[in-house]
PDB file of C-alpha atoms in Angstrom:
ATOM      1  CA  MET A 209       0.036   0.001   0.013  1.00 67.00           C
ATOM      2  CA  ASP A 210       1.282   3.488  -0.873  1.00 91.00           C
ATOM      3  CA  PHE A 211       1.193   5.391   2.420  1.00 95.00           C
ATOM      4  CA  PRO A 212       0.810   8.897   1.017  1.00 95.00           C
ATOM      5  CA  ARG A 213      -2.034   7.734  -1.245  1.00 95.00           C
ATOM      6  CA  ALA A 214      -3.644   5.820   1.505  1.00 95.00           C
ATOM      7  CA  LEU A 215      -3.608   8.675   3.894  1.00 96.00           C
ATOM      8  CA  ARG A 216      -4.898  11.151   1.257  1.00 95.00           C
ATOM      9  CA  GLU A 217      -7.799   8.773   0.383  1.00 95.00           C
ATOM     10  CA  ARG A 218      -8.852   8.412   3.954  1.00 95.00           C
ATOM     11  CA  ARG A 219      -8.658  12.106   4.598  1.00 96.00           C
ATOM     12  CA  THR A 220     -10.754  13.015   1.560  1.00 96.00           C
ATOM     13  CA  ARG A 221     -13.186  10.290   2.238  1.00 93.00           C
ATOM     14  CA  ARG A 222     -13.929  11.987   5.557  1.00 94.00           C
ATOM     15  CA  HIS A 223     -14.274  15.441   3.783  1.00 95.00           C
ATOM     16  CA  LEU A 224     -11.329  16.854   5.722  1.00 96.00           C
ATOM     17  CA  SER A 225      -8.952  19.506   4.373  1.00 96.00           C
ATOM     18  CA  GLN A 226      -5.256  19.218   5.097  1.00 96.00           C
ATOM     19  CA  LEU A 227      -5.575  21.977   7.537  1.00 96.00           C
ATOM     20  CA  ASP A 228      -8.471  20.263   9.340  1.00 96.00           C
ATOM     21  CA  LEU A 229      -6.489  17.076   9.739  1.00 96.00           C
ATOM     22  CA  ALA A 230      -3.181  18.852  10.663  1.00 96.00           C
ATOM     23  CA  LEU A 231      -4.999  20.758  13.526  1.00 96.00           C
ATOM     24  CA  ARG A 232      -6.619  17.519  14.802  1.00 96.00           C
ATOM     25  CA  ALA A 233      -3.238  15.721  14.763  1.00 96.00           C
ATOM     26  CA  GLY A 234      -1.265  18.641  16.330  1.00 95.00           C
ATOM     27  CA  THR A 235       0.966  19.333  13.258  1.00 95.00           C
ATOM     28  CA  THR A 236       1.120  21.958  10.552  1.00 96.00           C
ATOM     29  CA  GLN A 237      -0.600  21.913   7.045  1.00 96.00           C
ATOM     30  CA  ARG A 238       2.907  22.214   5.484  1.00 96.00           C
ATOM     31  CA  HIS A 239       4.098  19.102   7.237  1.00 96.00           C
ATOM     32  CA  LEU A 240       1.016  17.154   6.309  1.00 96.00           C
ATOM     33  CA  SER A 241       1.377  18.358   2.722  1.00 96.00           C
ATOM     34  CA  PHE A 242       4.867  16.958   2.606  1.00 96.00           C
ATOM     35  CA  ILE A 243       3.737  13.674   4.114  1.00 96.00           C
ATOM     36  CA  GLU A 244       0.939  13.286   1.525  1.00 95.00           C
ATOM     37  CA  SER A 245       3.293  14.123  -1.370  1.00 94.00           C
ATOM     38  CA  GLY A 246       5.921  11.640  -0.083  1.00 93.00           C
ATOM     39  CA  ARG A 247       8.492  14.400   0.502  1.00 94.00           C
ATOM     40  CA  SER A 248       8.476  13.677   4.297  1.00 93.00           C
ATOM     41  CA  VAL A 249       8.493  10.289   5.973  1.00 94.00           C
ATOM     42  CA  PRO A 250       6.317  10.349   9.150  1.00 95.00           C
ATOM     43  CA  GLY A 251       7.410   8.714  12.361  1.00 95.00           C
ATOM     44  CA  ARG A 252       5.367   5.991  13.962  1.00 96.00           C
ATOM     45  CA  ASN A 253       3.829   8.367  16.540  1.00 96.00           C
ATOM     46  CA  MET A 254       2.660  10.670  13.804  1.00 97.00           C
ATOM     47  CA  VAL A 255       1.080   7.838  11.861  1.00 97.00           C
ATOM     48  CA  VAL A 256      -0.845   6.827  15.078  1.00 96.00           C
ATOM     49  CA  ARG A 257      -1.871  10.382  15.693  1.00 96.00           C
ATOM     50  CA  LEU A 258      -3.113  10.785  12.062  1.00 97.00           C
ATOM     51  CA  ALA A 259      -5.127   7.592  12.213  1.00 96.00           C
ATOM     52  CA  GLU A 260      -6.624   8.584  15.538  1.00 96.00           C
ATOM     53  CA  SER A 261      -7.438  12.034  14.223  1.00 97.00           C
ATOM     54  CA  LEU A 262      -9.172  10.385  11.211  1.00 96.00           C
ATOM     55  CA  GLU A 263     -11.192   8.196  13.606  1.00 94.00           C
ATOM     56  CA  LEU A 264     -10.194   5.154  11.621  1.00 95.00           C
ATOM     57  CA  PRO A 265     -11.335   1.700  12.833  1.00 94.00           C
ATOM     58  CA  LEU A 266      -8.614  -0.250  14.507  1.00 96.00           C
ATOM     59  CA  ARG A 267      -8.093  -2.510  11.537  1.00 95.00           C
ATOM     60  CA  GLU A 268      -7.478   0.481   9.273  1.00 95.00           C
ATOM     61  CA  ARG A 269      -5.135   2.089  11.729  1.00 96.00           C
ATOM     62  CA  ASN A 270      -2.977  -1.099  11.562  1.00 97.00           C
ATOM     63  CA  GLU A 271      -3.144  -1.043   7.761  1.00 96.00           C
ATOM     64  CA  LEU A 272      -1.952   2.593   7.687  1.00 96.00           C
ATOM     65  CA  LEU A 273       0.957   1.697  10.008  1.00 96.00           C
ATOM     66  CA  LEU A 274       1.978  -1.214   7.771  1.00 96.00           C
ATOM     67  CA  ALA A 275       1.751   1.032   4.788  1.00 95.00           C
ATOM     68  CA  ALA A 276       4.120   3.386   6.470  1.00 95.00           C
ATOM     69  CA  GLY A 277       6.549   0.521   7.267  1.00 95.00           C
ATOM     70  CA  TYR A 278       5.752   0.090  10.965  1.00 96.00           C
ATOM     71  CA  ALA A 279       4.363  -2.828  12.930  1.00 96.00           C
ATOM     72  CA  PRO A 280       0.614  -2.782  13.834  1.00 95.00           C
ATOM     73  CA  ALA A 281      -0.165  -1.115  17.103  1.00 95.00           C
ATOM     74  CA  TYR A 282      -3.416  -3.015  17.885  1.00 95.00           C
ATOM     75  CA  PRO A 283      -3.570  -6.767  18.494  1.00 95.00           C
ATOM     76  CA  GLU A 284      -6.071  -9.029  16.779  1.00 95.00           C
ATOM     77  CA  SER A 285      -6.905 -11.984  19.058  1.00 94.00           C
ATOM     78  CA  ALA A 286      -8.947 -14.942  18.164  1.00 93.00           C
ATOM     79  CA  LEU A 287     -12.283 -14.898  19.972  1.00 92.00           C
ATOM     80  CA  ASP A 288     -11.381 -18.162  21.792  1.00 92.00           C
ATOM     81  CA  ASP A 289      -8.073 -16.667  22.989  1.00 94.00           C
ATOM     82  CA  PRO A 290      -7.864 -16.825  26.843  1.00 95.00           C
ATOM     83  CA  VAL A 291      -7.226 -13.036  26.868  1.00 93.00           C
ATOM     84  CA  LEU A 292     -10.733 -12.573  25.641  1.00 93.00           C
ATOM     85  CA  ALA A 293     -12.419 -14.904  28.126  1.00 95.00           C
ATOM     86  CA  PRO A 294     -13.955 -11.996  29.984  1.00 94.00           C
ATOM     87  CA  VAL A 295     -15.497 -10.763  26.752  1.00 93.00           C
ATOM     88  CA  ARG A 296     -17.100 -14.182  26.084  1.00 94.00           C
ATOM     89  CA  THR A 297     -18.515 -14.169  29.565  1.00 95.00           C
ATOM     90  CA  ALA A 298     -19.860 -10.603  29.130  1.00 94.00           C
ATOM     91  CA  ILE A 299     -21.434 -11.510  25.801  1.00 94.00           C
ATOM     92  CA  ASP A 300     -23.150 -14.565  27.288  1.00 95.00           C
ATOM     93  CA  HIS A 301     -24.482 -12.497  30.146  1.00 95.00           C
ATOM     94  CA  ILE A 302     -25.820  -9.801  27.798  1.00 94.00           C
ATOM     95  CA  LEU A 303     -27.473 -12.379  25.542  1.00 96.00           C
ATOM     96  CA  ARG A 304     -29.196 -14.097  28.505  1.00 96.00           C
ATOM     97  CA  GLY A 305     -30.155 -10.821  30.024  1.00 95.00           C
ATOM     98  CA  HIS A 306     -31.995  -9.740  26.878  1.00 96.00           C
ATOM     99  CA  LEU A 307     -34.339 -12.611  27.027  1.00 96.00           C
ATOM    100  CA  PRO A 308     -37.239 -13.032  26.154  1.00 96.00           C
ATOM    101  CA  TYR A 309     -36.215 -10.708  23.245  1.00 97.00           C
ATOM    102  CA  PRO A 310     -33.910 -11.898  20.572  1.00 97.00           C
ATOM    103  CA  ALA A 311     -30.215 -10.806  20.480  1.00 97.00           C
ATOM    104  CA  LEU A 312     -27.099 -11.886  18.639  1.00 97.00           C
ATOM    105  CA  VAL A 313     -23.473 -10.981  18.247  1.00 97.00           C
ATOM    106  CA  VAL A 314     -21.778 -10.758  14.769  1.00 96.00           C
ATOM    107  CA  ASP A 315     -18.307  -9.883  13.481  1.00 95.00           C
ATOM    108  CA  ARG A 316     -17.376  -7.250  10.946  1.00 92.00           C
ATOM    109  CA  GLY A 317     -18.607  -9.304   7.972  1.00 93.00           C
ATOM    110  CA  GLY A 318     -22.006 -10.052   9.581  1.00 94.00           C
ATOM    111  CA  ASP A 319     -21.073 -13.652  10.454  1.00 96.00           C
ATOM    112  CA  LEU A 320     -22.871 -14.971  13.526  1.00 97.00           C
ATOM    113  CA  ILE A 321     -20.868 -15.421  16.604  1.00 96.00           C
ATOM    114  CA  ALA A 322     -23.514 -16.187  19.138  1.00 96.00           C
ATOM    115  CA  ALA A 323     -27.250 -15.777  19.709  1.00 96.00           C
ATOM    116  CA  ASN A 324     -29.731 -16.347  22.522  1.00 96.00           C
ATOM    117  CA  THR A 325     -32.545 -18.823  22.295  1.00 95.00           C
ATOM    118  CA  ALA A 326     -35.181 -16.196  21.471  1.00 96.00           C
ATOM    119  CA  PHE A 327     -33.404 -15.738  18.104  1.00 96.00           C
ATOM    120  CA  ASP A 328     -34.856 -19.125  17.053  1.00 95.00           C
ATOM    121  CA  LEU A 329     -38.266 -17.418  16.599  1.00 95.00           C
ATOM    122  CA  ILE A 330     -36.604 -15.113  14.033  1.00 95.00           C
ATOM    123  CA  THR A 331     -35.050 -17.884  12.136  1.00 96.00           C
ATOM    124  CA  GLU A 332     -37.937 -20.352  12.086  1.00 94.00           C
ATOM    125  CA  GLY A 333     -38.469 -21.836   8.628  1.00 93.00           C
ATOM    126  CA  ALA A 334     -35.196 -20.704   7.268  1.00 95.00           C
ATOM    127  CA  ALA A 335     -33.005 -23.196   5.351  1.00 96.00           C
ATOM    128  CA  PRO A 336     -30.592 -24.840   7.779  1.00 95.00           C
ATOM    129  CA  GLU A 337     -27.565 -23.847   5.898  1.00 96.00           C
ATOM    130  CA  LEU A 338     -28.393 -20.187   6.461  1.00 96.00           C
ATOM    131  CA  VAL A 339     -28.660 -20.542  10.304  1.00 95.00           C
ATOM    132  CA  GLY A 340     -26.214 -21.109  13.090  1.00 93.00           C
ATOM    133  CA  PRO A 341     -22.791 -19.861  14.134  1.00 93.00           C
ATOM    134  CA  GLY A 342     -20.548 -18.914  11.227  1.00 94.00           C
ATOM    135  CA  THR A 343     -23.429 -18.118   8.860  1.00 96.00           C
ATOM    136  CA  ASN A 344     -24.011 -14.527   7.656  1.00 96.00           C
ATOM    137  CA  ILE A 345     -26.967 -12.789   9.239  1.00 96.00           C
ATOM    138  CA  TYR A 346     -27.387 -10.384   6.259  1.00 95.00           C
ATOM    139  CA  ARG A 347     -27.605 -13.304   3.856  1.00 96.00           C
ATOM    140  CA  LEU A 348     -30.089 -14.892   6.281  1.00 96.00           C
ATOM    141  CA  ALA A 349     -32.180 -11.722   6.246  1.00 94.00           C
ATOM    142  CA  LEU A 350     -32.532 -11.334   2.413  1.00 95.00           C
ATOM    143  CA  HIS A 351     -32.049 -14.729   0.923  1.00 95.00           C
ATOM    144  CA  PRO A 352     -35.232 -16.258  -0.567  1.00 95.00           C
ATOM    145  CA  ASP A 353     -34.684 -19.311   1.537  1.00 96.00           C
ATOM    146  CA  GLY A 354     -34.016 -17.222   4.664  1.00 96.00           C
ATOM    147  CA  LEU A 355     -36.338 -14.532   6.219  1.00 95.00           C
ATOM    148  CA  ALA A 356     -37.240 -12.667   3.010  1.00 94.00           C
ATOM    149  CA  PRO A 357     -40.577 -14.555   2.373  1.00 94.00           C
ATOM    150  CA  ARG A 358     -41.723 -13.777   5.925  1.00 95.00           C
ATOM    151  CA  ILE A 359     -40.683 -10.070   5.953  1.00 94.00           C
ATOM    152  CA  ARG A 360     -43.816  -7.966   5.420  1.00 92.00           C
ATOM    153  CA  ASN A 361     -41.993  -4.747   4.638  1.00 89.00           C
ATOM    154  CA  LEU A 362     -39.214  -6.270   2.601  1.00 89.00           C
ATOM    155  CA  ALA A 363     -38.533  -3.145   0.552  1.00 85.00           C
ATOM    156  CA  GLU A 364     -37.805  -0.853   3.559  1.00 84.00           C
ATOM    157  CA  TRP A 365     -35.919  -3.602   5.434  1.00 88.00           C
ATOM    158  CA  ALA A 366     -33.836  -4.633   2.525  1.00 89.00           C
ATOM    159  CA  ARG A 367     -32.689  -1.001   2.083  1.00 86.00           C
ATOM    160  CA  HIS A 368     -31.880  -0.823   5.722  1.00 84.00           C
ATOM    161  CA  ILE A 369     -29.710  -3.932   5.380  1.00 89.00           C
ATOM    162  CA  LEU A 370     -27.962  -2.995   2.215  1.00 90.00           C
ATOM    163  CA  ALA A 371     -27.053   0.415   3.610  1.00 86.00           C
ATOM    164  CA  ARG A 372     -24.933  -1.309   6.223  1.00 86.00           C
ATOM    165  CA  LEU A 373     -22.790  -3.224   3.718  1.00 89.00           C
ATOM    166  CA  GLY A 374     -20.708  -0.425   2.181  1.00 81.00           C
ATOM    167  CA  HIS A 375     -17.500  -2.259   3.206  1.00 83.00           C
ATOM    168  CA  LEU A 376     -18.722  -5.620   1.925  1.00 90.00           C
ATOM    169  CA  GLU A 377     -19.050  -5.057  -1.799  1.00 91.00           C
ATOM    170  CA  GLU A 378     -19.306  -8.672  -2.852  1.00 93.00           C
ATOM    171  CA  LEU A 379     -21.947  -9.521  -0.329  1.00 93.00           C
ATOM    172  CA  ARG A 380     -23.840  -6.320  -1.126  1.00 92.00           C
ATOM    173  CA  ALA A 381     -23.849  -7.305  -4.831  1.00 93.00           C
ATOM    174  CA  GLU A 382     -25.163 -10.735  -4.029  1.00 93.00           C
ATOM    175  CA  LEU A 383     -27.893  -9.610  -1.704  1.00 93.00           C
ATOM    176  CA  THR A 384     -28.971  -6.865  -4.093  1.00 91.00           C
ATOM    177  CA  GLY A 385     -29.894  -9.669  -6.568  1.00 89.00           C
ATOM    178  CA  TYR A 386     -32.209 -11.136  -4.060  1.00 88.00           C
ATOM    179  CA  VAL A 387     -34.198  -7.982  -3.402  1.00 84.00           C
ATOM    180  CA  PRO A 388     -37.175  -7.179  -5.723  1.00 73.00           C
ATOM    181  CA  GLN A 389     -37.407  -3.821  -7.284  1.00 69.00           C
ATOM    182  CA  LEU A 390     -40.191  -2.568  -4.902  1.00 56.00           C
ATOM    183  CA  ASP A 391     -40.939   1.027  -3.982  1.00 61.00           C
ATOM    184  CA  PRO A 392     -40.848   1.855  -0.255  1.00 56.00           C
ATOM    185  CA  SER A 393     -44.186   2.257   1.425  1.00 55.00           C
ATOM    186  CA  ALA A 394     -45.683   5.778   0.838  1.00 52.00           C
ATOM    187  CA  GLY A 395     -47.113   5.647   4.357  1.00 54.00           C
ATOM    188  CA  PRO A 396     -45.510   7.265   7.440  1.00 51.00           C
ATOM    189  CA  LEU A 397     -42.478   5.330   8.664  1.00 53.00           C
ATOM    190  CA  GLY A 398     -42.876   6.493  12.270  1.00 55.00           C
ATOM    191  CA  PHE A 399     -39.738   7.042  14.526  1.00 59.00           C
ATOM    192  CA  ALA A 400     -37.801   3.927  13.309  1.00 67.00           C
ATOM    193  CA  VAL A 401     -38.037   1.347  10.511  1.00 77.00           C
ATOM    194  CA  PRO A 402     -39.389  -1.834  12.164  1.00 86.00           C
ATOM    195  CA  LEU A 403     -38.887  -5.358  11.014  1.00 91.00           C
ATOM    196  CA  ARG A 404     -42.313  -6.668  10.305  1.00 94.00           C
ATOM    197  CA  LEU A 405     -41.808 -10.493  10.391  1.00 95.00           C
ATOM    198  CA  GLN A 406     -44.535 -13.141  10.116  1.00 96.00           C
ATOM    199  CA  SER A 407     -44.082 -15.955  12.735  1.00 94.00           C
ATOM    200  CA  SER A 408     -45.854 -18.793  14.249  1.00 94.00           C
ATOM    201  CA  TYR A 409     -46.936 -16.335  17.009  1.00 95.00           C
ATOM    202  CA  GLY A 410     -48.367 -13.813  14.511  1.00 94.00           C
ATOM    203  CA  GLU A 411     -46.733 -10.787  12.944  1.00 95.00           C
ATOM    204  CA  LEU A 412     -43.787  -9.459  15.024  1.00 96.00           C
ATOM    205  CA  ARG A 413     -42.885  -5.765  14.790  1.00 95.00           C
ATOM    206  CA  LEU A 414     -39.301  -5.388  15.942  1.00 95.00           C
ATOM    207  CA  MET A 415     -36.869  -2.495  16.476  1.00 93.00           C
ATOM    208  CA  THR A 416     -33.148  -3.183  16.501  1.00 92.00           C
ATOM    209  CA  THR A 417     -30.281  -1.541  18.483  1.00 92.00           C
ATOM    210  CA  VAL A 418     -26.576  -2.153  17.784  1.00 92.00           C
ATOM    211  CA  THR A 419     -24.049  -2.030  20.592  1.00 92.00           C
ATOM    212  CA  THR A 420     -20.193  -2.047  20.358  1.00 92.00           C
ATOM    213  CA  PHE A 421     -17.350  -2.233  22.915  1.00 90.00           C
ATOM    214  CA  ALA A 422     -16.457   1.476  22.870  1.00 84.00           C
ATOM    215  CA  THR A 423     -13.138   1.192  24.586  1.00 89.00           C
ATOM    216  CA  ALA A 424     -11.806  -1.807  22.757  1.00 91.00           C
ATOM    217  CA  VAL A 425      -8.088  -1.786  21.711  1.00 92.00           C
ATOM    218  CA  ASP A 426      -8.203  -5.283  20.230  1.00 95.00           C
ATOM    219  CA  VAL A 427      -9.252  -5.466  16.539  1.00 96.00           C
ATOM    220  CA  THR A 428     -11.449  -8.517  17.060  1.00 95.00           C
ATOM    221  CA  LEU A 429     -13.284  -7.030  19.986  1.00 95.00           C
ATOM    222  CA  ALA A 430     -13.661  -3.628  18.350  1.00 95.00           C
ATOM    223  CA  GLU A 431     -15.356  -5.235  15.343  1.00 95.00           C
ATOM    224  CA  LEU A 432     -17.980  -7.222  17.273  1.00 95.00           C
ATOM    225  CA  LYS A 433     -21.532  -5.942  17.266  1.00 95.00           C
ATOM    226  CA  LEU A 434     -24.338  -6.886  19.538  1.00 95.00           C
ATOM    227  CA  GLU A 435     -27.698  -6.547  17.767  1.00 95.00           C
ATOM    228  CA  ALA A 436     -30.705  -6.620  20.053  1.00 95.00           C
ATOM    229  CA  PHE A 437     -34.323  -6.816  18.872  1.00 96.00           C
ATOM    230  CA  LEU A 438     -36.988  -4.993  20.830  1.00 95.00           C
ATOM    231  CA  PRO A 439     -40.769  -5.149  20.490  1.00 96.00           C
ATOM    232  CA  ALA A 440     -42.263  -2.154  18.655  1.00 93.00           C
ATOM    233  CA  ASP A 441     -45.777  -2.768  20.085  1.00 94.00           C
ATOM    234  CA  ALA A 442     -47.441  -4.594  22.937  1.00 96.00           C
ATOM    235  CA  ALA A 443     -48.620  -7.460  20.771  1.00 95.00           C
ATOM    236  CA  THR A 444     -45.053  -8.285  19.822  1.00 96.00           C
ATOM    237  CA  ALA A 445     -43.996  -8.085  23.414  1.00 96.00           C
ATOM    238  CA  GLU A 446     -46.667 -10.555  24.420  1.00 96.00           C
ATOM    239  CA  ALA A 447     -45.834 -12.929  21.507  1.00 95.00           C
ATOM    240  CA  LEU A 448     -42.065 -13.014  22.407  1.00 96.00           C
ATOM    241  CA  SER A 449     -42.938 -13.673  26.089  1.00 95.00           C
ATOM    242  CA  ALA A 450     -45.313 -16.472  25.034  1.00 94.00           C
ATOM    243  CA  ALA A 451     -42.710 -17.952  22.733  1.00 93.00           C
ATOM    244  CA  ALA A 452     -40.187 -17.993  25.562  1.00 87.00           C
ATOM    245  CA  GLY A 453     -42.544 -19.983  27.752  1.00 80.00           C
ATOM    246  CA  PRO A 454     -42.512 -19.705  31.586  1.00 65.00           C
ATOM    247  CA  MET A 455     -39.216 -17.812  31.526  1.00 53.00           C
ATOM    248  CA  GLY A 456     -40.613 -15.175  29.226  1.00 49.00           C
ATOM    249  CA  ALA A 457     -42.626 -13.577  32.133  1.00 47.00           C
ATOM    250  CA  SER A 458     -39.642 -12.258  33.928  1.00 46.00           C
ATOM    251  CA  ALA A 459     -36.723 -12.269  31.526  1.00 44.00           C
ATOM    252  CA  THR A 460     -34.516 -12.796  34.588  1.00 37.00           C
ATOM    253  CA  GLY A 461     -33.526 -15.624  36.918  1.00 39.00           C
ATOM    254  CA  ASP A 462     -32.849 -19.137  35.525  1.00 39.00           C
ATOM    255  CA  GLN A 463     -32.992 -18.737  31.813  1.00 38.00           C
ATOM    256  CA  ALA A 464     -32.070 -20.788  28.810  1.00 38.00           C
ATOM    257  CA  PRO A 465     -28.411 -20.361  27.938  1.00 38.00           C
ATOM    258  CA  GLY A 466     -27.373 -18.539  24.728  1.00 43.00           C
ATOM    259  CA  ASN A 467     -26.026 -20.496  21.764  1.00 46.00           C
ATOM    260  CA  MET A 468     -22.484 -19.310  22.309  1.00 44.00           C
TER     261      MET A 468
END
């Protein structure tokens, strides 16, 4: 990777002028101009400061360091590494605690790491090869053998999914081919786009939230996303509690373990 070009591309992608970035990084526009033209070779600390000032993901910060000829600054541990044992415990606790509502954890590519038992209601009827750890939740959502036939507002939801795949060009191209050319509903969308999913307990109307580990300095941990589904109406809340059985009434205490 050509470091000057890589730095310039990331700066322009964020609509920052050389002066803007220089001020953020605590240097001068002249020095930054020399770096981007290849006339000046930045030290390791300067590369780290520039990457931080650009608010790059940890993976891209490592890539920028490598392009400049330096070793990566941020470790990338396997999820089963003993050093991440507290993380696995925390994830399991969060997934259990979200019952009776569905929740899952995915990596940067949308591959499923873990899910709680309530997620089974979301995936019911989907082809087995699209479900389970290691499978892709975005493919599950839009594949004709996945959730797509059961999604009542497929046009709106598909656009919501595809908008999240800017860094996954091949997957986005594949999933775009599954989505029919439908116009979004002309009706009011309300305060959030719900997932309207037909299930054995009736139609579920679900909102989603995404949580990340904000202070992570490990690449693997920084790229994990916890996606939690919440009922958008009382009928959905009742259906999820009914699907969970006796434990759905409290969502606390002795609960079924997550699929981690």
